[in-house]
XYZ file of N, CA and C in Angstrom:
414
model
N 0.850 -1.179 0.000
C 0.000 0.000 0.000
C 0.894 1.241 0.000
N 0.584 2.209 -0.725
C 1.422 3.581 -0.806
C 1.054 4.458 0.379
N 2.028 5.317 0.426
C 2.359 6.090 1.711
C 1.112 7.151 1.606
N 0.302 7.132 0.879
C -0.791 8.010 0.658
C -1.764 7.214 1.365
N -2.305 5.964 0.258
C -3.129 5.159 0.731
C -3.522 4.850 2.245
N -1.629 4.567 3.252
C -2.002 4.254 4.312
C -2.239 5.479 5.297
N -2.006 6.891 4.818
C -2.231 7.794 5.656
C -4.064 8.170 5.998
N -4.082 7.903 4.692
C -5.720 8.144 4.465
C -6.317 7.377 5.006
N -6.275 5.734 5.194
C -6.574 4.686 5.608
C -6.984 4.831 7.123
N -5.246 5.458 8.049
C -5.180 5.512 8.882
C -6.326 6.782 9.508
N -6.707 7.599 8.722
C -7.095 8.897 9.037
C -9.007 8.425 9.350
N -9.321 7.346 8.813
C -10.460 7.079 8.139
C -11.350 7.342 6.947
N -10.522 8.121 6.471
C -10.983 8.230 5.228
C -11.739 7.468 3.958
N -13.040 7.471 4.037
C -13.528 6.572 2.962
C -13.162 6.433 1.816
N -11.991 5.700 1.203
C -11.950 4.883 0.029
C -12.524 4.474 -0.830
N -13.732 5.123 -1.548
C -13.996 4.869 -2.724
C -12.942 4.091 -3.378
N -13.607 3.625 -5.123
C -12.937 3.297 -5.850
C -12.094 4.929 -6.761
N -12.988 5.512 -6.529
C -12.615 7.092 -7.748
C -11.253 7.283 -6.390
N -11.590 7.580 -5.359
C -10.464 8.229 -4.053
C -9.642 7.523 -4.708
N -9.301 6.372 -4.447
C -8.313 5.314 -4.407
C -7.503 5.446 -5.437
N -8.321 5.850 -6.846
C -7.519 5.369 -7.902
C -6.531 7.120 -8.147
N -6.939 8.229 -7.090
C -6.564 9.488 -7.304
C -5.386 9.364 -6.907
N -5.533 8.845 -5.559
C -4.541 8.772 -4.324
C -3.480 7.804 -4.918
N -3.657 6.857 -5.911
C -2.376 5.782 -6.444
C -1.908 6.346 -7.098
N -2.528 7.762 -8.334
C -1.867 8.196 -9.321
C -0.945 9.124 -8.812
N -1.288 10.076 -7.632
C -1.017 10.954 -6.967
C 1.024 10.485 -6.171
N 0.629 8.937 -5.494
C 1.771 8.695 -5.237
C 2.884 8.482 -5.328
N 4.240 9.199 -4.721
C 5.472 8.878 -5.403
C 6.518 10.083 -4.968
N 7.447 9.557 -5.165
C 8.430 11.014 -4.479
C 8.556 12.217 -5.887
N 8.732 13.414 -5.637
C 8.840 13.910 -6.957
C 7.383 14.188 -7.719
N 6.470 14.087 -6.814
C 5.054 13.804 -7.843
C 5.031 15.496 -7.710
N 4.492 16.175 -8.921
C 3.782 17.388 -9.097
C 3.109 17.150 -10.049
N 2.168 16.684 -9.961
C 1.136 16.797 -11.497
C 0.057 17.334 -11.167
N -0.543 18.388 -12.538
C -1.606 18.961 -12.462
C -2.908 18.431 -12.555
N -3.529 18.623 -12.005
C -5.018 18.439 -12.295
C -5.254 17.687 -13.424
N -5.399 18.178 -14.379
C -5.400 17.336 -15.510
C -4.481 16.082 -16.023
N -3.674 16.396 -15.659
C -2.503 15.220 -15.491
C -3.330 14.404 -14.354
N -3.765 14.184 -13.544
C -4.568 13.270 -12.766
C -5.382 12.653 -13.281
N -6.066 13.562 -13.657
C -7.357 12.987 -14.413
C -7.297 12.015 -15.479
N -6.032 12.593 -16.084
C -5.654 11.662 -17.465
C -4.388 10.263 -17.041
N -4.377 10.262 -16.172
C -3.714 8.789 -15.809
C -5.087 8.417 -14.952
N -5.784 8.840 -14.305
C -7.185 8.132 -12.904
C -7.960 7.898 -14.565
N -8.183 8.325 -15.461
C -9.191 7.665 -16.235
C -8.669 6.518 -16.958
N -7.320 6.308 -17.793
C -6.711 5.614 -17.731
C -7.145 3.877 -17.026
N -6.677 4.069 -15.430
C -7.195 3.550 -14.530
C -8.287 3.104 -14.336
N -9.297 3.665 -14.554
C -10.749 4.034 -14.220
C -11.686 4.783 -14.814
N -12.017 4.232 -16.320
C -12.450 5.293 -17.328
C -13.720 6.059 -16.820
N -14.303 5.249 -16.352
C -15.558 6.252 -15.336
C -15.778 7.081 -14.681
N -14.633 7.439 -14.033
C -14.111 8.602 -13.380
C -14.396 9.788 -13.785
N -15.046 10.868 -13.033
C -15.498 12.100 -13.893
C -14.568 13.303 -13.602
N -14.303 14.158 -14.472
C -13.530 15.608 -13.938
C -14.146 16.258 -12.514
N -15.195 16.002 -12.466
C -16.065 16.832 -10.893
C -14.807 15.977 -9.578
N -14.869 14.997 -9.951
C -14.860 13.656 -8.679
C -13.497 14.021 -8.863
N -12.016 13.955 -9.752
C -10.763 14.126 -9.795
C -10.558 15.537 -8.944
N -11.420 16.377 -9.400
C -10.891 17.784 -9.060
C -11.460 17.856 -7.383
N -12.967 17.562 -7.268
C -13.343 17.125 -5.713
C -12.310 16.505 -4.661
N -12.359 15.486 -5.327
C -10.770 15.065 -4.654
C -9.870 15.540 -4.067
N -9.104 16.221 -5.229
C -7.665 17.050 -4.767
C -8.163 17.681 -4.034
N -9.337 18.685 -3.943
C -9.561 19.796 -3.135
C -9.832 18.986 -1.693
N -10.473 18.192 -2.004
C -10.714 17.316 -0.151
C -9.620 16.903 0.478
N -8.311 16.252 -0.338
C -6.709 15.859 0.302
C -5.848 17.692 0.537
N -6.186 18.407 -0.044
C -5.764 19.538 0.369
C -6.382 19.872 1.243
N -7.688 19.885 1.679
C -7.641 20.433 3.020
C -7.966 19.164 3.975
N -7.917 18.562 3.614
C -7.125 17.055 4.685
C -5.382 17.433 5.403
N -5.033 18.341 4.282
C -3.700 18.552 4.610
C -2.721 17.255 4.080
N -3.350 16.469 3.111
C -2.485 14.824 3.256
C -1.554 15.428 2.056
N -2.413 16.388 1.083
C -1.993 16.751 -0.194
C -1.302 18.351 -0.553
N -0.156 18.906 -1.020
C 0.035 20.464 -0.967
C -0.509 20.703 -2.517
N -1.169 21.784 -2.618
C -1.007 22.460 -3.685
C -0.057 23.231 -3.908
N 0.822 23.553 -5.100
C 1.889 24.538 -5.111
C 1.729 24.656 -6.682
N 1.861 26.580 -6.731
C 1.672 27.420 -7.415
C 2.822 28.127 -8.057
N 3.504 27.829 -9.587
C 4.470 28.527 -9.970
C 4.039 29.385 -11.068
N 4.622 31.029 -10.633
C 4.548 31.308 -12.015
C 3.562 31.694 -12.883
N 2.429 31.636 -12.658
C 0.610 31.313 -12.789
C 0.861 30.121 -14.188
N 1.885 29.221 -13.623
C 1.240 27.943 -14.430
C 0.613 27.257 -13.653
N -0.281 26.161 -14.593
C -1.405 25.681 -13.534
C -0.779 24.602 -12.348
N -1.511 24.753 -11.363
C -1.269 24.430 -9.935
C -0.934 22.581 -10.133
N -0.327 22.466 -9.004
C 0.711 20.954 -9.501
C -0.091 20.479 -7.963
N 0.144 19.027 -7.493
C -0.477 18.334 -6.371
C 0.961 17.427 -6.222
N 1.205 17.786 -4.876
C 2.478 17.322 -4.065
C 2.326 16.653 -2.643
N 1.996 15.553 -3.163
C 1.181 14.046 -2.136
C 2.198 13.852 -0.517
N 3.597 14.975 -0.914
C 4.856 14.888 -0.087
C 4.403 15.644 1.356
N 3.424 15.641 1.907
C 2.538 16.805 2.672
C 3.248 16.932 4.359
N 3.862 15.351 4.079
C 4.263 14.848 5.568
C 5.949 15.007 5.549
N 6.304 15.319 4.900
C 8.203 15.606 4.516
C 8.156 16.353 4.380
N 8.551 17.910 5.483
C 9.370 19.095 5.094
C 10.141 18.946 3.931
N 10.098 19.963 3.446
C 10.610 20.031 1.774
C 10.325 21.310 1.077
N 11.236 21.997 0.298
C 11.165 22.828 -0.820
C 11.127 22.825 -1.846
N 10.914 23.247 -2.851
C 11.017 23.236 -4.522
C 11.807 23.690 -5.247
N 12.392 23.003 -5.851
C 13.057 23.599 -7.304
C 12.688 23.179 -8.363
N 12.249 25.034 -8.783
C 11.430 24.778 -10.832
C 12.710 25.160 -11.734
N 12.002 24.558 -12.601
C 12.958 24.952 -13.654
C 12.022 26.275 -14.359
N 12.709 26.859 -14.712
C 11.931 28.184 -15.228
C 11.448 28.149 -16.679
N 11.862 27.232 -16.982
C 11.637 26.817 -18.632
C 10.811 25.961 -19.117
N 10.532 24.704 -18.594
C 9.794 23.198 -18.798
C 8.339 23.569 -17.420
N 9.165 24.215 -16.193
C 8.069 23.874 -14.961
C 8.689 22.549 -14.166
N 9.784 22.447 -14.676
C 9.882 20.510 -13.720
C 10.035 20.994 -12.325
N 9.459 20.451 -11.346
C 9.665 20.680 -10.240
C 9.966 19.567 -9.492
N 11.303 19.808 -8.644
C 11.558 18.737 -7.603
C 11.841 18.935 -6.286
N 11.534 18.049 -5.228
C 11.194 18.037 -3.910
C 13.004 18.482 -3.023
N 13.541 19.285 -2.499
C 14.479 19.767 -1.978
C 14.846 19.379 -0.475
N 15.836 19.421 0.061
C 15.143 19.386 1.740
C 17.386 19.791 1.537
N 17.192 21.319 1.813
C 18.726 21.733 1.985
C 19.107 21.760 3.459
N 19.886 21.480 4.021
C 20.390 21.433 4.864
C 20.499 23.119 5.790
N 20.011 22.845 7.325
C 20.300 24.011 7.969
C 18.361 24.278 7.981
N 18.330 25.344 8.936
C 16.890 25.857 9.235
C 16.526 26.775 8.724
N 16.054 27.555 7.530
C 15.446 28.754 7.196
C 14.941 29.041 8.279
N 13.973 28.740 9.096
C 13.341 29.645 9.868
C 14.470 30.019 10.579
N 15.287 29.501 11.389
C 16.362 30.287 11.573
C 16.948 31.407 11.591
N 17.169 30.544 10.256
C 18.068 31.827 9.644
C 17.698 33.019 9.180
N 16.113 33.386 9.193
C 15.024 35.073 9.256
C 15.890 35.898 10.690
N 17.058 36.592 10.600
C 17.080 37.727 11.698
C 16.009 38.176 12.406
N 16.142 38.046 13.400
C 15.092 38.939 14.844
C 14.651 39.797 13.706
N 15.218 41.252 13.626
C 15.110 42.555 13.026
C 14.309 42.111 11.798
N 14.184 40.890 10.845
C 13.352 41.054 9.469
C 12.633 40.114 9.696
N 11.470 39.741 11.093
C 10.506 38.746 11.457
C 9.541 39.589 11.606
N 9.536 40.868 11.802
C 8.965 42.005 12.611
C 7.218 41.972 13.296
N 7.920 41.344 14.021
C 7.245 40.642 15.603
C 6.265 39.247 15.180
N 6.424 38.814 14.241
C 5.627 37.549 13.750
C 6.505 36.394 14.801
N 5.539 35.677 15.042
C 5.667 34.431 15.061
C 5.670 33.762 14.672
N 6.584 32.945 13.333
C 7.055 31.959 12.628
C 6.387 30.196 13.231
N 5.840 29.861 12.092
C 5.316 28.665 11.935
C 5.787 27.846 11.152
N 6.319 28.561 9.829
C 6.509 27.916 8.762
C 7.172 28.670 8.015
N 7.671 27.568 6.717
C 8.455 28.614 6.060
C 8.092 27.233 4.241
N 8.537 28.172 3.189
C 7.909 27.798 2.052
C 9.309 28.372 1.065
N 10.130 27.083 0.592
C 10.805 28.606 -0.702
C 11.218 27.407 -1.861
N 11.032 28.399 -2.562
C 11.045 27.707 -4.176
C 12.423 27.924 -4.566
N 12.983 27.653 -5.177
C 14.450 27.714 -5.979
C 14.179 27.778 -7.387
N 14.965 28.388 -8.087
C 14.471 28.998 -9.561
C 15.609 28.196 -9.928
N 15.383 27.977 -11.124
C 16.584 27.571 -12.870
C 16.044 27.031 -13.304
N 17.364 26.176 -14.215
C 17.082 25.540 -15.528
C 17.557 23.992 -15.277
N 16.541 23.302 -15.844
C 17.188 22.066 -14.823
C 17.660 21.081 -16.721
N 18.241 20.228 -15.932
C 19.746 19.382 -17.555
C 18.857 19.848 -18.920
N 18.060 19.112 -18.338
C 17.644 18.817 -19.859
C 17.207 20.162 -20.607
N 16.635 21.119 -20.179
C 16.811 22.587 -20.664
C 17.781 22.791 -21.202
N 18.438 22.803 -20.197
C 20.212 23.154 -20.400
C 20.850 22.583 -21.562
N 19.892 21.636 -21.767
C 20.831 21.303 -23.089
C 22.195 19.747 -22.831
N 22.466 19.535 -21.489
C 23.287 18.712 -20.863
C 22.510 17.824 -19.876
């Protein structure tokens, strides 16, 4: 069972067949696929499957919290099943490839007293920009 499957499982989450087949396409390290990219591997899967029920979905694992949405760029929004692994992003600015980061050391941290200005830090979110090989040409 995938690390999705058993979170949801564990959570109680009713398992449909449509859930199920979202949550398998959804799983994997590295996953960012859009909406439509879901839909078009879950039908695949499960030709019965309707656009309401794919997109219902994502929106119910996002605010389950099991699932992140992340927004580059105003290209369309990607689903990052990684919800439970601190982690950052790096896009490529060219293709959109995005991959899961985890750099060493604490950003929150590392925000100076003087540029927090009086917030209380919860969290922290940062994307990394370039061009990743295959752009590049190498």
């Amino acid at each position: 069972m995938s690390d999705l499957l058993a979170r949801l499982r564990d959570r109680g989450w009713r398992l449909t067949a449509q859930r199920r087949v979202v949550a398998e396409v959804l799983d994997g390290e590295h996953v960012h696929l859009t909406a439509d990219d879901v839909l078009e591997r879950a039908t695949a899967r499960l030709p019965e499957i309707s656009r309401a029920t794919v997109y219902n979905t994502l929106g119910e694992l996002v605010l389950l919290g099991e699932v992140i949405e992340v927004a580059t760029d105003g290209r369309a929004k990607r689903y990052d099943p990684n919800a439970h692994r601190p982690h950052h992003h790096l896009v490529c600015s060219r293709c959109g490839t995005i991959r899961d980061v985890r750099p060493a050391g604490d950003p929150l941290a590392d925000l100076p007293a003087g540029e927090r200005f009086g917030f209380t830090l919860s969290g922290v979110e940062m994307t990394y920009r370039g061009v990743c090989p295959d752009c590049a040409g190498g």
